[in-house]
PDB file of C-alpha atoms in Angstrom:
ATOM      1  CA  MET A  26       0.000   0.000   0.000  1.00 33.00           C
ATOM      2  CA  SER A  27       1.344   3.429  -0.878  1.00 32.00           C
ATOM      3  CA  TYR A  28       0.307   6.842   0.311  1.00 31.00           C
ATOM      4  CA  ASN A  29       0.452  10.095  -1.582  1.00 37.00           C
ATOM      5  CA  THR A  30       1.848  12.500   1.004  1.00 42.00           C
ATOM      6  CA  THR A  31       0.955  15.550  -1.082  1.00 44.00           C
ATOM      7  CA  GLU A  32      -2.711  14.631  -1.455  1.00 46.00           C
ATOM      8  CA  GLY A  33      -4.953  17.270   0.071  1.00 49.00           C
ATOM      9  CA  LYS A  34      -2.024  19.513   1.006  1.00 54.00           C
ATOM     10  CA  SER A  35      -1.591  23.009  -0.287  1.00 54.00           C
ATOM     11  CA  LYS A  36       1.385  23.610  -2.570  1.00 68.00           C
ATOM     12  CA  SER A  37       1.779  26.981  -0.846  1.00 83.00           C
ATOM     13  CA  SER A  38       2.703  25.415   2.496  1.00 84.00           C
ATOM     14  CA  LEU A  39       5.708  23.601   3.938  1.00 88.00           C
ATOM     15  CA  GLU A  40       5.940  20.817   6.512  1.00 93.00           C
ATOM     16  CA  PHE A  41       8.024  21.097   9.662  1.00 93.00           C
ATOM     17  CA  LEU A  42       8.806  18.648  12.451  1.00 93.00           C
ATOM     18  CA  GLN A  43       8.246  20.034  15.939  1.00 93.00           C
ATOM     19  CA  VAL A  44      11.087  19.158  18.324  1.00 92.00           C
ATOM     20  CA  HIS A  45      11.437  19.880  22.053  1.00 91.00           C
ATOM     21  CA  LEU A  46      14.569  21.066  23.819  1.00 85.00           C
ATOM     22  CA  SER A  47      12.867  21.366  27.208  1.00 77.00           C
ATOM     23  CA  ASP A  48       9.398  21.735  28.702  1.00 72.00           C
ATOM     24  CA  PHE A  49       9.255  25.352  27.584  1.00 78.00           C
ATOM     25  CA  LEU A  50      11.426  25.513  24.446  1.00 83.00           C
ATOM     26  CA  GLU A  51      10.634  23.970  21.083  1.00 88.00           C
ATOM     27  CA  PHE A  52      11.474  24.704  17.469  1.00 88.00           C
ATOM     28  CA  LEU A  53      10.602  23.496  13.989  1.00 91.00           C
ATOM     29  CA  ILE A  54      12.866  21.761  11.475  1.00 93.00           C
ATOM     30  CA  PRO A  55      11.886  21.703   7.792  1.00 92.00           C
ATOM     31  CA  LYS A  56      10.823  18.185   6.860  1.00 94.00           C
ATOM     32  CA  SER A  57      12.793  18.486   3.613  1.00 93.00           C
ATOM     33  CA  LEU A  58      16.071  18.545   5.623  1.00 95.00           C
ATOM     34  CA  ILE A  59      15.310  15.593   7.913  1.00 95.00           C
ATOM     35  CA  LEU A  60      16.762  12.172   7.159  1.00 95.00           C
ATOM     36  CA  GLU A  61      15.420  10.353  10.234  1.00 95.00           C
ATOM     37  CA  VAL A  62      15.047  10.413  14.012  1.00 96.00           C
ATOM     38  CA  ILE A  63      17.195   7.899  15.916  1.00 96.00           C
ATOM     39  CA  ILE A  64      18.203   6.925  19.420  1.00 97.00           C
ATOM     40  CA  LEU A  65      21.993   7.016  19.516  1.00 96.00           C
ATOM     41  CA  PRO A  66      23.884   5.151  22.252  1.00 97.00           C
ATOM     42  CA  ARG A  67      26.701   7.181  23.805  1.00 95.00           C
ATOM     43  CA  ASP A  68      29.271   4.501  22.937  1.00 95.00           C
ATOM     44  CA  ARG A  69      28.669   5.123  19.205  1.00 96.00           C
ATOM     45  CA  VAL A  70      29.909   8.723  19.538  1.00 96.00           C
ATOM     46  CA  THR A  71      33.555   9.584  18.941  1.00 95.00           C
ATOM     47  CA  PHE A  72      34.230  12.550  21.174  1.00 92.00           C
ATOM     48  CA  MET A  73      36.352  15.373  19.765  1.00 91.00           C
ATOM     49  CA  PRO A  74      38.888  17.191  21.921  1.00 90.00           C
ATOM     50  CA  ASN A  75      39.251  20.940  21.340  1.00 93.00           C
ATOM     51  CA  ALA A  76      35.912  21.143  19.501  1.00 92.00           C
ATOM     52  CA  PRO A  77      33.455  23.922  20.332  1.00 92.00           C
ATOM     53  CA  PRO A  78      31.357  23.020  23.405  1.00 89.00           C
ATOM     54  CA  TYR A  79      28.213  22.437  21.309  1.00 92.00           C
ATOM     55  CA  ILE A  80      29.926  19.761  19.166  1.00 94.00           C
ATOM     56  CA  ILE A  81      29.612  16.524  21.142  1.00 93.00           C
ATOM     57  CA  GLY A  82      31.522  14.514  18.575  1.00 95.00           C
ATOM     58  CA  LEU A  83      31.095  12.406  15.455  1.00 97.00           C
ATOM     59  CA  PHE A  84      29.011   9.328  14.762  1.00 97.00           C
ATOM     60  CA  TYR A  85      28.780   6.897  11.884  1.00 96.00           C
ATOM     61  CA  HIS A  86      25.311   5.989  10.637  1.00 95.00           C
ATOM     62  CA  LYS A  87      24.261   4.264   7.403  1.00 94.00           C
ATOM     63  CA  ASN A  88      27.710   4.651   5.827  1.00 95.00           C
ATOM     64  CA  ARG A  89      27.869   8.383   6.557  1.00 95.00           C
ATOM     65  CA  ILE A  90      29.652  10.485   9.181  1.00 96.00           C
ATOM     66  CA  PHE A  91      27.631  13.081  11.134  1.00 97.00           C
ATOM     67  CA  PHE A  92      28.600  15.839  13.552  1.00 96.00           C
ATOM     68  CA  LEU A  93      26.592  15.461  16.774  1.00 96.00           C
ATOM     69  CA  VAL A  94      25.437  18.890  17.954  1.00 94.00           C
ATOM     70  CA  ASP A  95      24.058  19.673  21.421  1.00 92.00           C
ATOM     71  CA  VAL A  96      21.377  22.170  20.398  1.00 89.00           C
ATOM     72  CA  ASP A  97      20.873  23.382  24.005  1.00 86.00           C
ATOM     73  CA  ILE A  98      24.488  24.523  24.222  1.00 87.00           C
ATOM     74  CA  PHE A  99      24.488  25.914  20.681  1.00 88.00           C
ATOM     75  CA  LEU A 100      21.524  28.151  21.510  1.00 84.00           C
ATOM     76  CA  ASN A 101      22.635  28.996  25.058  1.00 81.00           C
ATOM     77  CA  PRO A 102      26.392  28.565  25.713  1.00 78.00           C
ATOM     78  CA  THR A 103      25.866  28.962  29.475  1.00 79.00           C
ATOM     79  CA  PHE A 104      24.109  25.557  29.669  1.00 75.00           C
ATOM     80  CA  ALA A 105      26.161  22.672  31.032  1.00 75.00           C
ATOM     81  CA  PRO A 106      26.745  19.767  28.622  1.00 75.00           C
ATOM     82  CA  THR A 107      24.261  16.925  28.920  1.00 71.00           C
ATOM     83  CA  VAL A 108      25.827  13.586  29.846  1.00 76.00           C
ATOM     84  CA  THR A 109      23.550  10.686  29.044  1.00 86.00           C
ATOM     85  CA  ASP A 110      23.696   7.020  28.035  1.00 93.00           C
ATOM     86  CA  GLU A 111      21.824   7.731  24.817  1.00 95.00           C
ATOM     87  CA  TYR A 112      20.768  10.702  22.732  1.00 95.00           C
ATOM     88  CA  LEU A 113      17.548  11.367  20.842  1.00 95.00           C
ATOM     89  CA  VAL A 114      18.879  12.662  17.524  1.00 96.00           C
ATOM     90  CA  VAL A 115      17.275  14.249  14.483  1.00 96.00           C
ATOM     91  CA  THR A 116      19.605  13.652  11.544  1.00 96.00           C
ATOM     92  CA  VAL A 117      19.549  16.403   8.931  1.00 96.00           C
ATOM     93  CA  GLU A 118      21.334  17.100   5.666  1.00 95.00           C
ATOM     94  CA  ASN A 119      21.755  20.491   4.052  1.00 93.00           C
ATOM     95  CA  ASN A 120      24.153  21.142   1.161  1.00 92.00           C
ATOM     96  CA  ASP A 121      26.157  17.972   1.917  1.00 89.00           C
ATOM     97  CA  CYS A 122      26.508  18.963   5.595  1.00 93.00           C
ATOM     98  CA  LEU A 123      25.401  16.090   7.859  1.00 96.00           C
ATOM     99  CA  LEU A 124      24.324  16.938  11.399  1.00 95.00           C
ATOM    100  CA  GLY A 125      22.777  15.015  14.255  1.00 97.00           C
ATOM    101  CA  LEU A 126      20.806  17.422  16.448  1.00 95.00           C
ATOM    102  CA  THR A 127      20.206  16.304  20.030  1.00 93.00           C
ATOM    103  CA  VAL A 128      16.672  16.979  21.252  1.00 93.00           C
ATOM    104  CA  LYS A 129      14.607  16.047  24.311  1.00 91.00           C
ATOM    105  CA  GLY A 130      11.502  15.049  22.369  1.00 92.00           C
ATOM    106  CA  VAL A 131       9.806  14.970  19.004  1.00 94.00           C
ATOM    107  CA  GLY A 132       6.346  16.383  18.401  1.00 91.00           C
ATOM    108  CA  VAL A 133       4.119  16.368  15.361  1.00 91.00           C
ATOM    109  CA  LEU A 134       4.487  17.424  11.747  1.00 90.00           C
ATOM    110  CA  GLN A 135       3.067  20.904  11.237  1.00 86.00           C
ATOM    111  CA  GLN A 136       2.050  22.498   7.983  1.00 89.00           C
ATOM    112  CA  ILE A 137       2.737  26.232   7.698  1.00 83.00           C
ATOM    113  CA  GLU A 138       1.724  28.504   4.845  1.00 84.00           C
ATOM    114  CA  LYS A 139       4.758  29.876   2.977  1.00 78.00           C
ATOM    115  CA  ASP A 140       3.537  33.474   3.288  1.00 75.00           C
ATOM    116  CA  LYS A 141       3.525  33.165   7.123  1.00 74.00           C
ATOM    117  CA  ILE A 142       7.214  32.207   7.313  1.00 73.00           C
ATOM    118  CA  LEU A 143       9.573  35.112   7.975  1.00 65.00           C
TER     119      LEU A 143
END
């Protein structure tokens, strides 16, 4: 069975995935940039000395190498790094740049009209 994901959707809108950084902070990622959402065990991350604090390290997934970015620290450098056994990661690709963005939770897909995006 196949589904037409554009059926009934306006061509003048874009889809975004809602992700949560905390109970009070969330943001949207364009669906067109998202590869997948994964749970990444800490032992699959190669930590990088002398990297900026928001770069946790590198990980290898599906024959590709991604930078793992702690979005909390990227947005607010005063936050302490999160140490955990596993990360919830949204993998994204933009212009051949592969990133894994750590998030606390994933929400729903939201459709937003193009003319309402700044």
